[in-house]
PDB file of C-alpha atoms in Angstrom:
ATOM      1  CA  MET K   1      17.222   1.475   5.959  1.00  0.00           C
ATOM      2  CA  HIS K   2      18.368  -2.357   5.731  1.00  0.00           C
ATOM      3  CA  VAL K   3      21.135  -2.205   9.263  1.00  0.00           C
ATOM      4  CA  GLU K   4      23.640  -6.672   9.294  1.00  0.00           C
ATOM      5  CA  SER K   5      23.568  -5.744  12.885  1.00  0.00           C
ATOM      6  CA  ILE K   6      22.963  -3.198  16.357  1.00  0.00           C
ATOM      7  CA  GLY K   7      26.026  -1.486  15.504  1.00  0.00           C
ATOM      8  CA  MET K   8      24.905  -0.410  12.062  1.00  0.00           C
ATOM      9  CA  ALA K   9      21.643   0.844  13.199  1.00  0.00           C
ATOM     10  CA  ARG K  10      23.478   2.401  16.135  1.00  0.00           C
ATOM     11  CA  SER K  11      26.645   4.847  13.121  1.00  0.00           C
ATOM     12  CA  LEU K  12      23.030   5.579  11.455  1.00  0.00           C
ATOM     13  CA  ALA K  13      21.306   7.143  14.689  1.00  0.00           C
ATOM     14  CA  ALA K  14      21.464  10.991  16.321  1.00  0.00           C
ATOM     15  CA  GLU K  15      20.201   9.841  18.904  1.00  0.00           C
ATOM     16  CA  TRP K  16      19.883   5.083  20.272  1.00  0.00           C
ATOM     17  CA  PRO K  17      17.386   5.400  22.895  1.00  0.00           C
ATOM     18  CA  GLU K  18      18.194   1.916  25.055  1.00  0.00           C
ATOM     19  CA  LEU K  19      14.567   1.387  24.290  1.00  0.00           C
ATOM     20  CA  ALA K  20      16.257   1.321  20.717  1.00  0.00           C
ATOM     21  CA  GLU K  21      19.294  -1.357  21.684  1.00  0.00           C
ATOM     22  CA  LYS K  22      16.066  -3.311  23.790  1.00  0.00           C
ATOM     23  CA  LEU K  23      14.119  -4.451  21.461  1.00  0.00           C
ATOM     24  CA  ALA K  24      16.531  -5.294  18.852  1.00  0.00           C
ATOM     25  CA  ALA K  25      18.011  -7.060  21.208  1.00  0.00           C
ATOM     26  CA  ALA K  26      14.395  -9.061  21.436  1.00  0.00           C
ATOM     27  CA  PHE K  27      13.222  -8.692  17.715  1.00  0.00           C
ATOM     28  CA  TRP K  28      16.464  -8.413  15.586  1.00  0.00           C
ATOM     29  CA  PRO K  29      16.546  -9.836  13.191  1.00  0.00           C
ATOM     30  CA  GLY K  30      13.752  -9.854  12.645  1.00  0.00           C
ATOM     31  CA  PRO K  31      10.245  -8.314  10.842  1.00  0.00           C
ATOM     32  CA  LEU K  32      10.140  -4.696  13.697  1.00  0.00           C
ATOM     33  CA  THR K  33      11.727  -1.669  11.461  1.00  0.00           C
ATOM     34  CA  LEU K  34      13.014   0.978  14.069  1.00  0.00           C
ATOM     35  CA  VAL K  35      12.538   4.437  13.891  1.00  0.00           C
ATOM     36  CA  VAL K  36      14.697   6.856  15.499  1.00  0.00           C
ATOM     37  CA  ARG K  37      16.365  10.406  15.029  1.00  0.00           C
ATOM     38  CA  LYS K  38      18.434  10.121  11.948  1.00  0.00           C
ATOM     39  CA  ARG K  39      21.632  11.313  11.607  1.00  0.00           C
ATOM     40  CA  ALA K  40      22.339  14.321   9.686  1.00  0.00           C
ATOM     41  CA  ASP K  41      24.461  12.808   7.301  1.00  0.00           C
ATOM     42  CA  ILE K  42      21.541  10.694   6.026  1.00  0.00           C
ATOM     43  CA  PRO K  43      20.180  11.624   2.914  1.00  0.00           C
ATOM     44  CA  SER K  44      16.575  13.968   3.089  1.00  0.00           C
ATOM     45  CA  ILE K  45      15.905  11.353  -0.187  1.00  0.00           C
ATOM     46  CA  VAL K  46      16.667   8.635   2.622  1.00  0.00           C
ATOM     47  CA  THR K  47      13.836   9.755   4.910  1.00  0.00           C
ATOM     48  CA  ALA K  48      11.219  11.424   2.638  1.00  0.00           C
ATOM     49  CA  GLY K  49      13.463  15.021   4.824  1.00  0.00           C
ATOM     50  CA  LEU K  50      12.261  13.897   7.918  1.00  0.00           C
ATOM     51  CA  ASP K  51      14.423  14.297  11.334  1.00  0.00           C
ATOM     52  CA  THR K  52      13.678  10.411  11.632  1.00  0.00           C
ATOM     53  CA  VAL K  53      14.618   7.023   9.875  1.00  0.00           C
ATOM     54  CA  GLY K  54      13.638   3.713  10.046  1.00  0.00           C
ATOM     55  CA  LEU K  55      16.105   0.715  10.983  1.00  0.00           C
ATOM     56  CA  ARG K  56      15.558  -2.519  10.310  1.00  0.00           C
ATOM     57  CA  MET K  57      18.104  -5.619   9.868  1.00  0.00           C
ATOM     58  CA  PRO K  58      16.846  -8.640   7.836  1.00  0.00           C
ATOM     59  CA  ALA K  59      16.565 -12.418   8.832  1.00  0.00           C
ATOM     60  CA  HIS K  60      17.328 -14.122   5.599  1.00  0.00           C
ATOM     61  CA  PRO K  61      20.113 -15.500   5.179  1.00  0.00           C
ATOM     62  CA  VAL K  62      21.047 -14.137   1.775  1.00  0.00           C
ATOM     63  CA  ALA K  63      19.902 -10.327   2.975  1.00  0.00           C
ATOM     64  CA  ILE K  64      22.316 -10.622   5.541  1.00  0.00           C
ATOM     65  CA  GLU K  65      25.510 -11.380   3.249  1.00  0.00           C
ATOM     66  CA  LEU K  66      24.219  -8.652   1.534  1.00  0.00           C
ATOM     67  CA  LEU K  67      24.485  -5.558   3.733  1.00  0.00           C
ATOM     68  CA  ARG K  68      28.242  -7.160   4.723  1.00  0.00           C
ATOM     69  CA  GLU K  69      29.628  -7.017   1.765  1.00  0.00           C
ATOM     70  CA  ALA K  70      27.853  -3.953   1.166  1.00  0.00           C
ATOM     71  CA  GLY K  71      29.993  -2.990   4.316  1.00  0.00           C
ATOM     72  CA  LEU K  72      27.100   0.226   4.653  1.00  0.00           C
ATOM     73  CA  PRO K  73      23.126   0.683   5.313  1.00  0.00           C
ATOM     74  CA  ILE K  74      20.818   0.245   1.936  1.00  0.00           C
ATOM     75  CA  ALA K  75      17.711   1.716   1.510  1.00  0.00           C
ATOM     76  CA  ALA K  76      14.807   0.034   0.523  1.00  0.00           C
ATOM     77  CA  PRO K  77      11.664   0.066  -0.343  1.00  0.00           C
ATOM     78  CA  SER K  78       8.920  -1.882   0.583  1.00  0.00           C
ATOM     79  CA  ALA K  79       8.669  -4.744  -2.407  1.00  0.00           C
ATOM     80  CA  ASN K  80       5.179  -3.932  -2.416  1.00  0.00           C
ATOM     81  CA  ARG K  81       3.012  -0.647  -3.817  1.00  0.00           C
ATOM     82  CA  PHE K  82       0.965   0.658  -1.418  1.00  0.00           C
ATOM     83  CA  THR K  83      -2.606  -1.269  -1.289  1.00  0.00           C
ATOM     84  CA  GLU K  84      -1.734  -4.028  -2.346  1.00  0.00           C
ATOM     85  CA  LEU K  85      -1.118  -7.348  -1.432  1.00  0.00           C
ATOM     86  CA  SER K  86       2.390  -8.389   0.438  1.00  0.00           C
ATOM     87  CA  PRO K  87       5.025 -10.416  -2.010  1.00  0.00           C
ATOM     88  CA  VAL K  88       5.523 -13.928  -0.619  1.00  0.00           C
ATOM     89  CA  THR K  89       7.876 -14.288  -3.570  1.00  0.00           C
ATOM     90  CA  ALA K  90      10.584 -12.875  -6.424  1.00  0.00           C
ATOM     91  CA  GLU K  91       7.980 -13.419  -9.448  1.00  0.00           C
ATOM     92  CA  HIS K  92       4.986 -11.483  -7.059  1.00  0.00           C
ATOM     93  CA  VAL K  93       7.102  -8.206  -6.651  1.00  0.00           C
ATOM     94  CA  ARG K  94       8.132  -8.322 -10.605  1.00  0.00           C
ATOM     95  CA  ALA K  95       4.927  -9.063 -11.486  1.00  0.00           C
ATOM     96  CA  SER K  96       3.442  -5.835  -9.196  1.00  0.00           C
ATOM     97  CA  LEU K  97       6.817  -3.408  -9.259  1.00  0.00           C
ATOM     98  CA  GLY K  98       7.785  -4.692 -13.470  1.00  0.00           C
ATOM     99  CA  ASP K  99      10.360  -1.837 -14.396  1.00  0.00           C
ATOM    100  CA  ARG K 100       9.977   0.624 -11.591  1.00  0.00           C
ATOM    101  CA  VAL K 101      13.293  -1.508 -10.082  1.00  0.00           C
ATOM    102  CA  ASP K 102      16.501  -2.660 -11.796  1.00  0.00           C
ATOM    103  CA  LEU K 103      17.040  -5.677  -9.481  1.00  0.00           C
ATOM    104  CA  VAL K 104      15.273  -8.983  -7.920  1.00  0.00           C
ATOM    105  CA  LEU K 105      16.865 -10.640  -5.101  1.00  0.00           C
ATOM    106  CA  ASP K 106      15.591 -13.661  -4.816  1.00  0.00           C
ATOM    107  CA  GLY K 107      16.167 -15.510  -1.716  1.00  0.00           C
ATOM    108  CA  GLY K 108      13.783 -18.462  -2.110  1.00  0.00           C
ATOM    109  CA  PRO K 109      10.097 -17.388  -0.926  1.00  0.00           C
ATOM    110  CA  CYS K 110       9.100 -16.359   2.149  1.00  0.00           C
ATOM    111  CA  SER K 111       7.572 -17.897   5.365  1.00  0.00           C
ATOM    112  CA  VAL K 112       5.756 -14.737   6.287  1.00  0.00           C
ATOM    113  CA  GLY K 113       3.720 -12.321   4.701  1.00  0.00           C
ATOM    114  CA  ILE K 114       2.529  -9.981   6.859  1.00  0.00           C
ATOM    115  CA  GLU K 115       4.936  -6.075   6.585  1.00  0.00           C
ATOM    116  CA  SER K 116       7.435  -5.812   9.531  1.00  0.00           C
ATOM    117  CA  THR K 117       5.958  -3.642  12.463  1.00  0.00           C
ATOM    118  CA  VAL K 118       7.159  -0.154  12.942  1.00  0.00           C
ATOM    119  CA  LEU K 119       7.720   1.405  15.816  1.00  0.00           C
ATOM    120  CA  SER K 120       8.999   4.869  16.919  1.00  0.00           C
ATOM    121  CA  VAL K 121      11.097   5.260  20.002  1.00  0.00           C
ATOM    122  CA  VAL K 122      12.470   8.961  18.880  1.00  0.00           C
ATOM    123  CA  ASP K 123       9.467  10.267  21.986  1.00  0.00           C
ATOM    124  CA  HIS K 124       9.463   9.538  25.734  1.00  0.00           C
ATOM    125  CA  VAL K 125       6.402   7.041  24.542  1.00  0.00           C
ATOM    126  CA  PRO K 126       7.471   4.457  21.921  1.00  0.00           C
ATOM    127  CA  VAL K 127       4.682   4.676  19.094  1.00  0.00           C
ATOM    128  CA  LEU K 128       2.401   2.515  16.543  1.00  0.00           C
ATOM    129  CA  LEU K 129       2.898   3.228  13.400  1.00  0.00           C
ATOM    130  CA  ARG K 130       1.956   0.110  11.955  1.00  0.00           C
ATOM    131  CA  PRO K 131       0.894  -3.962  13.382  1.00  0.00           C
ATOM    132  CA  GLY K 132       3.084  -6.088  11.635  1.00  0.00           C
ATOM    133  CA  ILE K 133       4.342  -9.512  12.134  1.00  0.00           C
ATOM    134  CA  VAL K 134       5.570  -8.988  15.636  1.00  0.00           C
ATOM    135  CA  SER K 135       2.693  -8.230  18.272  1.00  0.00           C
ATOM    136  CA  ALA K 136       1.949  -5.013  20.451  1.00  0.00           C
ATOM    137  CA  ALA K 137       1.817  -7.039  23.220  1.00  0.00           C
ATOM    138  CA  ASP K 138       4.963  -9.377  21.933  1.00  0.00           C
ATOM    139  CA  ILE K 139       6.620  -5.340  22.391  1.00  0.00           C
ATOM    140  CA  GLU K 140       4.541  -4.642  25.700  1.00  0.00           C
ATOM    141  CA  ALA K 141       5.650  -8.078  27.220  1.00  0.00           C
ATOM    142  CA  LEU K 142       8.957  -6.409  26.884  1.00  0.00           C
ATOM    143  CA  ILE K 143       8.692  -2.640  27.402  1.00  0.00           C
ATOM    144  CA  GLY K 144       5.630  -1.720  28.427  1.00  0.00           C
ATOM    145  CA  PRO K 145       3.002   0.687  26.493  1.00  0.00           C
ATOM    146  CA  VAL K 146       3.142   1.519  23.744  1.00  0.00           C
ATOM    147  CA  GLN K 147       0.750   4.127  22.519  1.00  0.00           C
ATOM    148  CA  ARG K 148      -0.890   3.544  18.207  1.00  0.00           C
ATOM    149  CA  ALA K 149      -0.433   6.229  16.542  1.00  0.00           C
ATOM    150  CA  ASN K 150      -3.547   7.701  14.715  1.00  0.00           C
ATOM    151  CA  GLU K 151      -4.663   8.134  11.095  1.00  0.00           C
ATOM    152  CA  PRO K 152      -1.540   9.635   9.184  1.00  0.00           C
ATOM    153  CA  PRO K 153      -0.727  12.889   8.023  1.00  0.00           C
ATOM    154  CA  ALA K 154      -0.777  14.127   3.772  1.00  0.00           C
ATOM    155  CA  GLY K 155       2.999  13.980   2.413  1.00  0.00           C
ATOM    156  CA  ALA K 156       5.798  13.060   4.246  1.00  0.00           C
ATOM    157  CA  HIS K 157       5.430  10.700   7.544  1.00  0.00           C
ATOM    158  CA  ARG K 158       6.622   7.729   9.315  1.00  0.00           C
ATOM    159  CA  SER K 159       5.493   5.215   8.503  1.00  0.00           C
ATOM    160  CA  ARG K 160       1.911   4.337   7.584  1.00  0.00           C
ATOM    161  CA  ASP K 161      -0.329   1.097   7.957  1.00  0.00           C
ATOM    162  CA  ASN K 162      -0.334  -1.352   4.552  1.00  0.00           C
ATOM    163  CA  THR K 163       2.782   0.586   3.034  1.00  0.00           C
TER     164      THR K 163
END
């Protein structure tokens, strides 16, 4: 789920660990998705039936303004299909997703075509679920060692490489 502030992220979490606060303060807005335990009232369709939710505060001013105007978090998938390259323009998104989406918000070309880093802070030891633009070294410099995820299970999972 995309959020416009750390406060909005906290409001969606059943638990907001100190690590989440520290990471959000350091890397948000930006390409870091934090996986936390979700509040019970978050629909399971948003989380593939899991008890966790991925939260991210985008850095793009158009995305932040949309979130502020909406006044609520927005559940939105990646702009690319699994295993496909990350799009860097709205036209790339339209070409890839076609009529599978109702709307493409065009804020101009992306400055970087790499996915967000996904880090679970659900357990005592953080787990890097998907490497991305925020490096493991950057994260570890802030909070100490993180584990790397193994191959994801079949079915619903917290994240997977190249999603």
